[in-house]
Amino acid sequence: MREEGPTKAEASALLGDVQARYQGWQHAQKLMAPLLAPDFSPFDAQRNHEIDISRHLALLLDPEGTHGQGRLFWDGFVALVLKQQSALQQPLKQQGSAACEEAPSLSDLRTAHMPVAATWLAGPSVKYVQREHYTRNGRYIDLFVQLQGGCIGIENKPWRHSRDGRQQLANYTDYLQGLHGSWMLIYLGHQAPDPSSLSEKKREKLIRNGRFAYLLWPEVLDWLRDSLSRIQAHQVRWFVEELCNYLQRRMGSDLPEAAMNHIAEAFTATPQALDSAFQIRNSLAEWQNQRLEQLRQQLKAAIKEEYSFYWKVTPTFKESYFSLEVGWGPNLYLYFEWGNLASNPGDFYWGLHFDKSMPEAFVQTLRHLIKQQLNVEIEEREDTWPCCVYIHKDPLFVPKEQQEKHASKVLHPWLTLGAREDDFVTLVMKRHQVISELMNHADLQPFRRKLATGGSRTPAV
């Protein structure tokens, strides 16, 4: 019995079957487009920045809103928050029980008390929901809900490339704590907040005290979808359903279930095919890690000493990026980042990232210069990302005539490391040089002194 895995011919045959099935599904989608328009969304015709997604949430969370569904959305959201808070507190409950069994000191008891549930959220009526609530320290909470006897702040990060500002959530908690009544901060994102925004020690304390919870956006989408059957107004049901579909498409690359089942038939046809599929998966993961290490070494060798280079790829690919300073001090970096490397290597982009919010005049000037001089399609901006460009949509990395090809999304860096032409590291350095020169443009100099001071980051090379 052979145990060394599939032969090259067997692996090629399996992958060929998968590719044929995927292309067949794509062709079927095109044939059905006149009737189903699977890629169409009315939200594509609107501006959908982070603040706009917050506006949609505010509309739904207000029981007195024009949706006419009363507390349907608010009660569902509170139930989700309490469920997630309970899950986050479960490890802390175990710690608290263990601490009490060991006869700890008074100081230990003060820090190891049993977690507090924020059940007060479910009772009081909502007085108002406000967007972009000013916190008196120069920051704005995305959503602020004033309740009878308390309040909650909601920080919304709907896109995978969104990043927290330094001490952003810590500042929000300080502000909310200074208000009268009960309070809670809720974070909507794709992972736990960055420690630079809220330290892990403070986060754990807030969770224990019932003051903080973070929700993952897939869970938020599940909550919205669960509400569909209880929405009475047709137009509101349509709005929520289209919003969920749009956000699902923007947030990830998960195939529809029908497509996944069709493709899965290729490797579930026989036990041998399934065994080969698992071994190909493992081999691909190992090869991917090897290529990433090769990329890190080549970047280190190519970058001049005067530029700081930071690399961070966690074992589970929760965070996957590298960045270079562009001459404006430690607050501004040119990032190359995968939004979700574990499941979608094609979600790869470069962008400029600040550790703090920037003046609107600076953002618009910078975006105009990049679009004009680089001839690239810039994605919607976020709070600390004035611009973001997908690698496969940048003509420097992928010529325009090849950008519509599906495989162009995974070309870099996997197939272009050490290539004679279009070597990925060489292209990265060219993009870095152009961006560094652009940052010296006369139109940006009035902002430079104000924005280039403060901030720091520990290199991880």
CSV table of C-alpha atoms in Angstrom, one decimal:
chain,number,residue,atom,x,y,z
A,1,MET,CA,0.0,0.0,0.0
A,2,ARG,CA,1.5,3.3,-1.1
A,3,GLU,CA,1.6,6.0,1.6
A,4,GLU,CA,3.9,8.6,0.1
A,5,GLY,CA,0.9,10.6,-1.3
A,6,PRO,CA,-0.5,11.3,-4.7
A,7,THR,CA,1.8,11.2,-7.7
A,8,LYS,CA,2.3,14.4,-9.7
A,9,ALA,CA,-0.1,13.1,-12.4
A,10,GLU,CA,-2.7,12.2,-9.8
A,11,ALA,CA,-2.4,15.6,-8.1
A,12,SER,CA,-2.6,17.4,-11.5
A,13,ALA,CA,-5.7,15.4,-12.5
A,14,LEU,CA,-7.4,16.3,-9.2
A,15,LEU,CA,-6.6,20.0,-9.4
A,16,GLY,CA,-7.6,20.0,-13.1
A,17,ASP,CA,-11.0,18.6,-12.1
A,18,VAL,CA,-11.4,21.2,-9.4
A,19,GLN,CA,-10.5,24.0,-11.8
A,20,ALA,CA,-12.9,22.7,-14.5
A,21,ARG,CA,-15.7,22.6,-12.0
A,22,TYR,CA,-15.0,26.1,-10.8
A,23,GLN,CA,-14.9,27.5,-14.3
A,24,GLY,CA,-18.1,25.6,-15.1
A,25,TRP,CA,-19.8,27.2,-12.1
A,26,GLN,CA,-18.5,30.7,-13.2
A,27,HIS,CA,-19.9,30.1,-16.7
A,28,ALA,CA,-23.3,29.0,-15.3
A,29,GLN,CA,-23.4,32.3,-13.3
A,30,LYS,CA,-22.8,34.3,-16.4
A,31,LEU,CA,-25.6,32.5,-18.2
A,32,MET,CA,-28.0,33.2,-15.4
A,33,ALA,CA,-26.9,36.8,-14.9
A,34,PRO,CA,-29.8,38.3,-16.9
A,35,LEU,CA,-32.3,36.6,-14.6
A,36,LEU,CA,-30.5,36.5,-11.2
A,37,ALA,CA,-27.7,39.2,-11.5
A,38,PRO,CA,-25.8,37.5,-8.6
A,39,ASP,CA,-23.1,40.2,-8.5
A,40,PHE,CA,-25.4,43.2,-8.5
A,41,SER,CA,-26.1,45.2,-5.4
A,42,PRO,CA,-27.8,48.6,-5.0
A,43,PHE,CA,-25.2,49.4,-2.4
A,44,ASP,CA,-22.5,49.4,-5.1
A,45,ALA,CA,-24.1,52.6,-6.4
A,46,GLN,CA,-23.5,54.3,-3.0
A,47,ARG,CA,-20.5,55.4,-1.1
A,48,ASN,CA,-19.9,52.7,1.5
A,49,HIS,CA,-17.1,53.9,3.8
A,50,GLU,CA,-16.9,52.7,7.4
A,51,ILE,CA,-19.1,55.7,8.4
A,52,ASP,CA,-21.7,54.7,5.9
A,53,ILE,CA,-22.0,51.1,7.2
A,54,SER,CA,-22.4,52.7,10.6
A,55,ARG,CA,-25.2,54.8,9.3
A,56,HIS,CA,-27.1,51.7,8.2
A,57,LEU,CA,-26.6,50.1,11.6
A,58,ALA,CA,-27.8,53.2,13.3
A,59,LEU,CA,-30.9,53.2,11.2
A,60,LEU,CA,-31.7,49.7,12.3
A,61,LEU,CA,-30.8,49.9,16.0
A,62,ASP,CA,-33.1,52.8,16.7
A,63,PRO,CA,-36.5,51.4,17.8
A,64,GLU,CA,-38.1,54.7,16.8
A,65,GLY,CA,-36.5,54.6,13.3
A,66,THR,CA,-38.3,54.7,10.0
A,67,HIS,CA,-38.0,50.9,9.6
A,68,GLY,CA,-41.2,50.7,11.8
A,69,GLN,CA,-40.1,47.4,13.4
A,70,GLY,CA,-39.8,48.7,16.9
A,71,ARG,CA,-37.3,47.0,19.1
A,72,LEU,CA,-36.8,44.0,16.8
A,73,PHE,CA,-33.2,44.9,15.7
A,74,TRP,CA,-32.2,46.4,19.1
A,75,ASP,CA,-33.3,43.4,21.1
A,76,GLY,CA,-31.6,41.0,18.7
A,77,PHE,CA,-28.4,43.0,18.9
A,78,VAL,CA,-28.5,43.1,22.7
A,79,ALA,CA,-29.1,39.3,22.7
A,80,LEU,CA,-26.0,38.9,20.5
A,81,VAL,CA,-23.9,41.1,22.7
A,82,LEU,CA,-24.9,39.2,25.9
A,83,LYS,CA,-24.2,35.9,24.2
A,84,GLN,CA,-20.8,36.9,23.1
A,85,GLN,CA,-20.0,38.5,26.5
A,86,SER,CA,-20.8,35.3,28.2
A,87,ALA,CA,-18.5,33.4,25.8
A,88,LEU,CA,-15.7,35.9,26.5
A,89,GLN,CA,-16.2,35.7,30.2
A,90,GLN,CA,-16.3,31.9,30.4
A,91,PRO,CA,-12.5,31.6,30.8
A,92,LEU,CA,-12.5,34.4,33.4
A,93,LYS,CA,-15.2,32.6,35.4
A,94,GLN,CA,-13.0,29.5,35.6
A,95,GLN,CA,-10.1,31.7,36.7
A,96,GLY,CA,-12.3,33.3,39.3
A,97,SER,CA,-13.5,30.0,40.7
A,98,ALA,CA,-9.9,28.6,40.8
A,99,ALA,CA,-8.7,31.8,42.7
A,100,CYS,CA,-11.5,31.5,45.3
A,101,GLU,CA,-10.7,27.8,45.9
A,102,GLU,CA,-7.0,28.6,46.7
A,103,ALA,CA,-7.8,31.0,49.5
A,104,PRO,CA,-6.2,34.0,47.9
A,105,SER,CA,-5.3,37.3,49.4
A,106,LEU,CA,-7.7,40.3,49.5
A,107,SER,CA,-5.9,41.9,46.5
A,108,ASP,CA,-6.3,38.6,44.5
A,109,LEU,CA,-10.0,38.5,45.3
A,110,ARG,CA,-10.4,42.1,44.0
A,111,THR,CA,-8.9,41.2,40.7
A,112,ALA,CA,-10.4,37.7,40.4
A,113,HIS,CA,-14.0,38.4,41.1
A,114,MET,CA,-16.6,36.6,39.1
A,115,PRO,CA,-17.4,38.4,35.8
A,116,VAL,CA,-20.4,40.8,35.7
A,117,ALA,CA,-23.0,40.3,33.0
A,118,ALA,CA,-24.3,43.5,31.3
A,119,THR,CA,-28.0,42.4,31.6
A,120,TRP,CA,-28.9,46.0,32.2
A,121,LEU,CA,-28.8,46.5,28.4
A,122,ALA,CA,-31.9,44.5,27.9
A,123,GLY,CA,-34.2,46.5,30.1
A,124,PRO,CA,-34.0,50.3,29.5
A,125,SER,CA,-35.6,52.1,26.6
A,126,VAL,CA,-33.4,53.6,23.9
A,127,LYS,CA,-33.5,57.4,24.0
A,128,TYR,CA,-31.5,58.0,20.8
A,129,VAL,CA,-28.8,56.6,18.5
A,130,GLN,CA,-26.1,59.0,17.4
A,131,ARG,CA,-23.4,58.6,14.7
A,132,GLU,CA,-19.9,60.1,15.0
A,133,HIS,CA,-20.3,61.0,18.7
A,134,TYR,CA,-17.5,63.4,19.8
A,135,THR,CA,-15.6,62.3,22.9
A,136,ARG,CA,-13.9,65.6,23.8
A,137,ASN,CA,-10.4,64.2,23.1
A,138,GLY,CA,-10.4,64.6,19.4
A,139,ARG,CA,-11.9,61.3,18.6
A,140,TYR,CA,-15.4,60.2,17.4
A,141,ILE,CA,-17.1,57.0,18.4
A,142,ASP,CA,-18.8,55.5,15.4
A,143,LEU,CA,-22.1,54.9,17.2
A,144,PHE,CA,-23.4,56.1,20.5
A,145,VAL,CA,-26.6,54.7,22.0
A,146,GLN,CA,-28.1,56.7,24.9
A,147,LEU,CA,-30.3,54.5,27.1
A,148,GLN,CA,-32.5,55.2,30.1
A,149,GLY,CA,-29.8,55.2,32.8
A,150,GLY,CA,-26.8,54.3,30.7
A,151,CYS,CA,-25.1,54.3,27.3
A,152,ILE,CA,-23.0,52.2,24.9
A,153,GLY,CA,-20.4,53.1,22.4
A,154,ILE,CA,-19.9,51.0,19.3
A,155,GLU,CA,-16.7,51.0,17.3
A,156,ASN,CA,-17.2,49.6,13.8
A,157,LYS,CA,-14.5,48.0,11.6
A,158,PRO,CA,-16.4,46.3,8.8
A,159,TRP,CA,-13.5,45.9,6.4
A,160,ARG,CA,-10.7,43.5,6.9
A,161,HIS,CA,-8.0,46.1,6.3
A,162,SER,CA,-9.4,48.5,8.9
A,163,ARG,CA,-7.0,49.2,11.7
A,164,ASP,CA,-7.5,50.7,15.2
A,165,GLY,CA,-5.7,53.9,16.1
A,166,ARG,CA,-3.2,54.0,18.9
A,167,GLN,CA,-5.0,54.1,22.2
A,168,GLN,CA,-8.3,54.6,20.3
A,169,LEU,CA,-10.4,52.1,22.3
A,170,ALA,CA,-8.6,53.0,25.6
A,171,ASN,CA,-9.6,56.7,25.0
A,172,TYR,CA,-13.2,55.6,24.3
A,173,THR,CA,-13.5,53.6,27.5
A,174,ASP,CA,-12.1,56.6,29.5
A,175,TYR,CA,-14.7,58.8,28.0
A,176,LEU,CA,-17.6,56.5,28.6
A,177,GLN,CA,-16.5,55.9,32.2
A,178,GLY,CA,-16.7,59.6,32.8
A,179,LEU,CA,-20.4,59.7,31.9
A,180,HIS,CA,-23.3,59.2,34.3
A,181,GLY,CA,-24.9,55.7,34.6
A,182,SER,CA,-23.9,52.3,33.3
A,183,TRP,CA,-21.8,52.0,30.2
A,184,MET,CA,-20.3,49.5,27.8
A,185,LEU,CA,-18.0,49.6,24.7
A,186,ILE,CA,-18.7,47.2,21.9
A,187,TYR,CA,-16.2,46.5,19.1
A,188,LEU,CA,-17.4,45.2,15.7
A,189,GLY,CA,-14.6,43.7,13.7
A,190,HIS,CA,-13.0,40.7,12.1
A,191,GLN,CA,-10.7,39.9,15.1
A,192,ALA,CA,-10.0,41.0,18.6
A,193,PRO,CA,-8.9,44.7,18.8
A,194,ASP,CA,-5.2,45.4,18.5
A,195,PRO,CA,-3.3,45.7,21.8
A,196,SER,CA,-2.0,49.1,20.7
A,197,SER,CA,-5.6,50.4,20.8
A,198,LEU,CA,-6.6,48.6,24.0
A,199,SER,CA,-4.1,46.5,26.0
A,200,GLU,CA,-4.9,42.9,26.7
A,201,LYS,CA,-4.8,43.5,30.4
A,202,LYS,CA,-7.2,46.3,30.3
A,203,ARG,CA,-9.4,44.5,27.8
A,204,GLU,CA,-9.7,41.5,30.2
A,205,LYS,CA,-10.6,43.7,33.1
A,206,LEU,CA,-13.3,45.5,31.1
A,207,ILE,CA,-14.7,42.1,29.9
A,208,ARG,CA,-14.7,40.9,33.5
A,209,ASN,CA,-16.6,44.0,34.7
A,210,GLY,CA,-19.2,43.8,31.9
A,211,ARG,CA,-17.9,46.9,30.2
A,212,PHE,CA,-16.5,45.5,26.9
A,213,ALA,CA,-17.3,42.9,24.3
A,214,TYR,CA,-16.2,42.4,20.7
A,215,LEU,CA,-18.3,40.9,18.0
A,216,LEU,CA,-17.1,39.4,14.8
A,217,TRP,CA,-18.8,40.7,11.7
A,218,PRO,CA,-19.9,37.2,10.5
A,219,GLU,CA,-21.9,37.0,13.7
A,220,VAL,CA,-23.4,40.3,13.1
A,221,LEU,CA,-24.5,39.2,9.6
A,222,ASP,CA,-26.0,36.1,11.2
A,223,TRP,CA,-28.0,38.3,13.6
A,224,LEU,CA,-29.3,40.4,10.7
A,225,ARG,CA,-30.2,37.3,8.6
A,226,ASP,CA,-32.0,35.8,11.6
A,227,SER,CA,-34.2,38.8,11.8
A,228,LEU,CA,-35.5,38.6,8.2
A,229,SER,CA,-38.3,36.2,9.0
A,230,ARG,CA,-39.7,38.6,11.6
A,231,ILE,CA,-39.5,41.8,9.5
A,232,GLN,CA,-43.1,42.7,8.5
A,233,ALA,CA,-42.4,45.5,6.0
A,234,HIS,CA,-41.3,44.1,2.6
A,235,GLN,CA,-39.0,47.1,1.8
A,236,VAL,CA,-37.2,46.8,5.1
A,237,ARG,CA,-36.7,43.0,4.6
A,238,TRP,CA,-35.3,43.7,1.2
A,239,PHE,CA,-33.0,46.4,2.6
A,240,VAL,CA,-31.6,44.1,5.3
A,241,GLU,CA,-31.2,41.2,2.9
A,242,GLU,CA,-29.4,43.3,0.3
A,243,LEU,CA,-27.2,44.8,3.0
A,244,CYS,CA,-26.2,41.4,4.2
A,245,ASN,CA,-25.4,40.1,0.7
A,246,TYR,CA,-23.3,43.2,-0.1
A,247,LEU,CA,-21.3,43.0,3.2
A,248,GLN,CA,-20.8,39.3,2.7
A,249,ARG,CA,-19.4,39.9,-0.7
A,250,ARG,CA,-17.2,42.7,0.4
A,251,MET,CA,-15.9,41.1,3.6
A,252,GLY,CA,-14.8,37.7,2.2
A,253,SER,CA,-14.4,35.4,-0.7
A,254,ASP,CA,-16.5,32.4,0.6
A,255,LEU,CA,-18.0,30.5,-2.3
A,256,PRO,CA,-21.8,30.1,-2.2
A,257,GLU,CA,-22.8,26.7,-0.8
A,258,ALA,CA,-24.0,25.5,-4.2
A,259,ALA,CA,-20.6,26.3,-5.8
A,260,MET,CA,-18.7,24.7,-3.0
A,261,ASN,CA,-20.8,21.5,-3.2
A,262,HIS,CA,-20.3,21.3,-6.9
A,263,ILE,CA,-16.5,21.7,-6.6
A,264,ALA,CA,-16.3,19.3,-3.7
A,265,GLU,CA,-17.5,16.5,-5.9
A,266,ALA,CA,-14.1,16.4,-7.4
A,267,PHE,CA,-12.4,15.3,-4.2
A,268,THR,CA,-15.2,13.3,-2.6
A,269,ALA,CA,-15.7,11.0,-5.6
A,270,THR,CA,-13.4,8.3,-4.1
A,271,PRO,CA,-11.5,7.8,-0.8
A,272,GLN,CA,-8.3,8.1,-2.9
A,273,ALA,CA,-9.3,11.5,-4.2
A,274,LEU,CA,-10.2,12.7,-0.8
A,275,ASP,CA,-6.9,11.5,0.7
A,276,SER,CA,-5.0,13.2,-2.2
A,277,ALA,CA,-6.9,16.4,-1.5
A,278,PHE,CA,-5.9,16.4,2.2
A,279,GLN,CA,-2.3,15.8,1.3
A,280,ILE,CA,-2.3,18.5,-1.4
A,281,ARG,CA,-3.7,20.9,1.2
A,282,ASN,CA,-0.9,20.1,3.7
A,283,SER,CA,1.8,20.4,1.0
A,284,LEU,CA,0.4,23.7,-0.1
A,285,ALA,CA,0.4,25.1,3.4
A,286,GLU,CA,4.1,24.0,3.9
A,287,TRP,CA,5.0,25.5,0.5
A,288,GLN,CA,3.2,28.7,1.4
A,289,ASN,CA,5.2,29.1,4.6
A,290,GLN,CA,8.4,28.5,2.8
A,291,ARG,CA,7.6,31.2,0.2
A,292,LEU,CA,6.7,33.7,3.0
A,293,GLU,CA,10.1,33.1,4.7
A,294,GLN,CA,11.8,33.5,1.3
A,295,LEU,CA,9.9,36.8,0.8
A,296,ARG,CA,10.9,38.1,4.2
A,297,GLN,CA,14.6,37.3,3.6
A,298,GLN,CA,14.6,38.9,0.1
A,299,LEU,CA,12.9,42.1,1.4
A,300,LYS,CA,15.4,42.5,4.2
A,301,ALA,CA,18.2,42.2,1.7
A,302,ALA,CA,16.6,44.7,-0.7
A,303,ILE,CA,15.6,47.5,1.8
A,304,LYS,CA,18.1,50.2,2.5
A,305,GLU,CA,19.1,50.7,6.1
A,306,GLU,CA,17.6,54.2,6.3
A,307,TYR,CA,14.1,52.7,6.0
A,308,SER,CA,12.6,50.7,8.8
A,309,PHE,CA,11.1,47.4,7.7
A,310,TYR,CA,8.5,45.6,9.8
A,311,TRP,CA,7.2,42.1,9.2
A,312,LYS,CA,4.4,40.3,10.9
A,313,VAL,CA,2.9,37.0,9.8
A,314,THR,CA,1.3,35.1,12.7
A,315,PRO,CA,1.1,31.2,12.6
A,316,THR,CA,-2.6,31.2,11.9
A,317,PHE,CA,-2.3,34.1,9.4
A,318,LYS,CA,-4.6,36.2,11.7
A,319,GLU,CA,-2.3,39.1,10.9
A,320,SER,CA,-0.2,39.0,7.7
A,321,TYR,CA,1.6,42.1,6.5
A,322,PHE,CA,4.9,43.9,6.0
A,323,SER,CA,5.5,47.6,6.0
A,324,LEU,CA,8.1,50.2,5.2
A,325,GLU,CA,8.4,53.8,6.4
A,326,VAL,CA,8.2,56.4,3.6
A,327,GLY,CA,10.1,59.3,5.1
A,328,TRP,CA,7.4,60.9,7.2
A,329,GLY,CA,8.4,59.5,10.6
A,330,PRO,CA,7.1,56.6,12.5
A,331,ASN,CA,3.4,57.4,12.0
A,332,LEU,CA,3.1,56.7,8.3
A,333,TYR,CA,3.9,53.4,6.7
A,334,LEU,CA,3.5,51.8,3.3
A,335,TYR,CA,1.8,48.5,4.0
A,336,PHE,CA,1.5,45.3,2.0
A,337,GLU,CA,-1.1,43.2,3.6
A,338,TRP,CA,-3.3,40.2,3.2
A,339,GLY,CA,-6.8,40.7,4.5
A,340,ASN,CA,-7.4,37.0,5.0
A,341,LEU,CA,-4.4,35.0,4.0
A,342,ALA,CA,-5.7,31.7,5.5
A,343,SER,CA,-8.7,31.5,3.1
A,344,ASN,CA,-8.1,34.1,0.4
A,345,PRO,CA,-4.5,34.7,-0.7
A,346,GLY,CA,-5.9,37.0,-3.5
A,347,ASP,CA,-7.1,39.5,-0.9
A,348,PHE,CA,-3.7,41.3,-1.1
A,349,TYR,CA,-3.3,45.0,-1.2
A,350,TRP,CA,-0.9,47.9,-0.5
A,351,GLY,CA,-1.9,51.1,1.2
A,352,LEU,CA,-0.7,54.0,3.3
A,353,HIS,CA,-1.6,53.7,7.0
A,354,PHE,CA,-1.4,56.3,9.8
A,355,ASP,CA,-1.5,55.5,13.5
A,356,LYS,CA,-4.0,58.3,13.9
A,357,SER,CA,-6.8,60.0,12.0
A,358,MET,CA,-5.8,62.5,9.3
A,359,PRO,CA,-7.4,65.9,8.3
A,360,GLU,CA,-9.9,65.5,5.5
A,361,ALA,CA,-8.0,68.0,3.3
A,362,PHE,CA,-4.8,65.9,3.6
A,363,VAL,CA,-6.6,62.7,2.7
A,364,GLN,CA,-8.3,64.1,-0.4
A,365,THR,CA,-5.0,65.7,-1.6
A,366,LEU,CA,-3.1,62.5,-1.1
A,367,ARG,CA,-5.8,60.3,-2.8
A,368,HIS,CA,-5.9,62.7,-5.8
A,369,LEU,CA,-2.1,62.7,-6.2
A,370,ILE,CA,-1.9,58.8,-6.0
A,371,LYS,CA,-4.7,58.3,-8.5
A,372,GLN,CA,-3.3,60.9,-10.8
A,373,GLN,CA,0.3,59.9,-10.8
A,374,LEU,CA,0.0,56.1,-10.4
A,375,ASN,CA,-3.1,55.5,-12.5
A,376,VAL,CA,-4.5,53.1,-10.0
A,377,GLU,CA,-8.0,52.3,-8.8
A,378,ILE,CA,-8.2,53.3,-5.1
A,379,GLU,CA,-10.5,51.5,-2.7
A,380,GLU,CA,-12.8,53.3,-0.3
A,381,ARG,CA,-10.9,55.0,2.5
A,382,GLU,CA,-11.0,54.2,6.2
A,383,ASP,CA,-10.2,56.2,9.3
A,384,THR,CA,-6.5,55.5,9.3
A,385,TRP,CA,-6.1,54.3,5.7
A,386,PRO,CA,-6.2,57.3,3.4
A,387,CYS,CA,-5.7,54.9,0.4
A,388,CYS,CA,-5.7,51.2,-0.4
A,389,VAL,CA,-5.0,49.5,-3.7
A,390,TYR,CA,-5.3,45.8,-4.5
A,391,ILE,CA,-2.1,44.3,-5.9
A,392,HIS,CA,-3.9,42.8,-8.9
A,393,LYS,CA,-5.4,46.2,-9.8
A,394,ASP,CA,-2.1,48.0,-9.8
A,395,PRO,CA,-0.6,48.2,-13.3
A,396,LEU,CA,2.9,48.1,-11.9
A,397,PHE,CA,2.3,44.5,-10.6
A,398,VAL,CA,-0.3,43.3,-13.1
A,399,PRO,CA,-0.7,44.9,-16.6
A,400,LYS,CA,-4.2,46.2,-17.2
A,401,GLU,CA,-4.9,43.7,-19.9
A,402,GLN,CA,-4.3,40.8,-17.4
A,403,GLN,CA,-6.2,42.3,-14.4
A,404,GLU,CA,-9.5,40.7,-15.3
A,405,LYS,CA,-8.1,37.2,-15.2
A,406,HIS,CA,-9.0,35.3,-12.0
A,407,ALA,CA,-5.5,33.9,-11.5
A,408,SER,CA,-4.0,37.4,-11.5
A,409,LYS,CA,-5.1,37.7,-7.8
A,410,VAL,CA,-2.6,35.0,-6.7
A,411,LEU,CA,0.3,35.8,-9.0
A,412,HIS,CA,2.2,37.9,-6.4
A,413,PRO,CA,4.2,37.1,-4.5
A,414,TRP,CA,3.8,33.3,-4.9
A,415,LEU,CA,5.0,32.9,-8.5
A,416,THR,CA,7.2,35.9,-8.9
A,417,LEU,CA,9.8,35.6,-6.1
A,418,GLY,CA,13.2,35.6,-7.8
A,419,ALA,CA,11.7,35.8,-11.3
A,420,ARG,CA,13.8,37.3,-14.0
A,421,GLU,CA,11.1,39.7,-15.0
A,422,ASP,CA,8.5,41.3,-12.7
A,423,ASP,CA,10.2,40.0,-9.6
A,424,PHE,CA,7.8,40.8,-6.7
A,425,VAL,CA,10.5,42.3,-4.4
A,426,THR,CA,11.8,44.5,-7.2
A,427,LEU,CA,8.2,45.8,-7.8
A,428,VAL,CA,7.7,46.4,-4.1
A,429,MET,CA,10.8,48.6,-4.0
A,430,LYS,CA,9.7,50.5,-7.1
A,431,ARG,CA,6.3,51.2,-5.5
A,432,HIS,CA,8.0,52.3,-2.3
A,433,GLN,CA,10.3,54.7,-4.2
A,434,VAL,CA,7.4,56.2,-6.1
A,435,ILE,CA,5.3,56.7,-2.9
A,436,SER,CA,8.3,58.1,-1.0
A,437,GLU,CA,8.8,60.7,-3.8
A,438,LEU,CA,5.1,61.5,-4.0
A,439,MET,CA,5.1,62.2,-0.2
A,440,ASN,CA,7.5,65.1,-1.0
A,441,HIS,CA,5.1,66.7,-3.4
A,442,ALA,CA,4.6,70.4,-2.6
A,443,ASP,CA,0.9,70.0,-2.1
A,444,LEU,CA,1.5,67.7,0.9
A,445,GLN,CA,4.2,69.8,2.7
A,446,PRO,CA,1.7,72.0,4.7
A,447,PHE,CA,0.6,68.8,6.4
A,448,ARG,CA,3.9,67.2,7.0
A,449,ARG,CA,5.1,68.9,10.2
A,450,LYS,CA,1.8,68.3,11.9
A,451,LEU,CA,1.5,64.6,11.0
A,452,ALA,CA,5.1,63.4,11.1
A,453,THR,CA,5.6,63.6,14.9
A,454,GLY,CA,4.8,61.0,17.6
A,455,GLY,CA,4.0,57.3,17.4
A,456,SER,CA,6.2,54.3,17.4
A,457,ARG,CA,6.1,50.6,16.5
A,458,THR,CA,8.2,47.7,17.6
A,459,PRO,CA,9.9,46.1,14.6
A,460,ALA,CA,9.2,42.5,14.0
A,461,VAL,CA,11.7,41.3,11.3
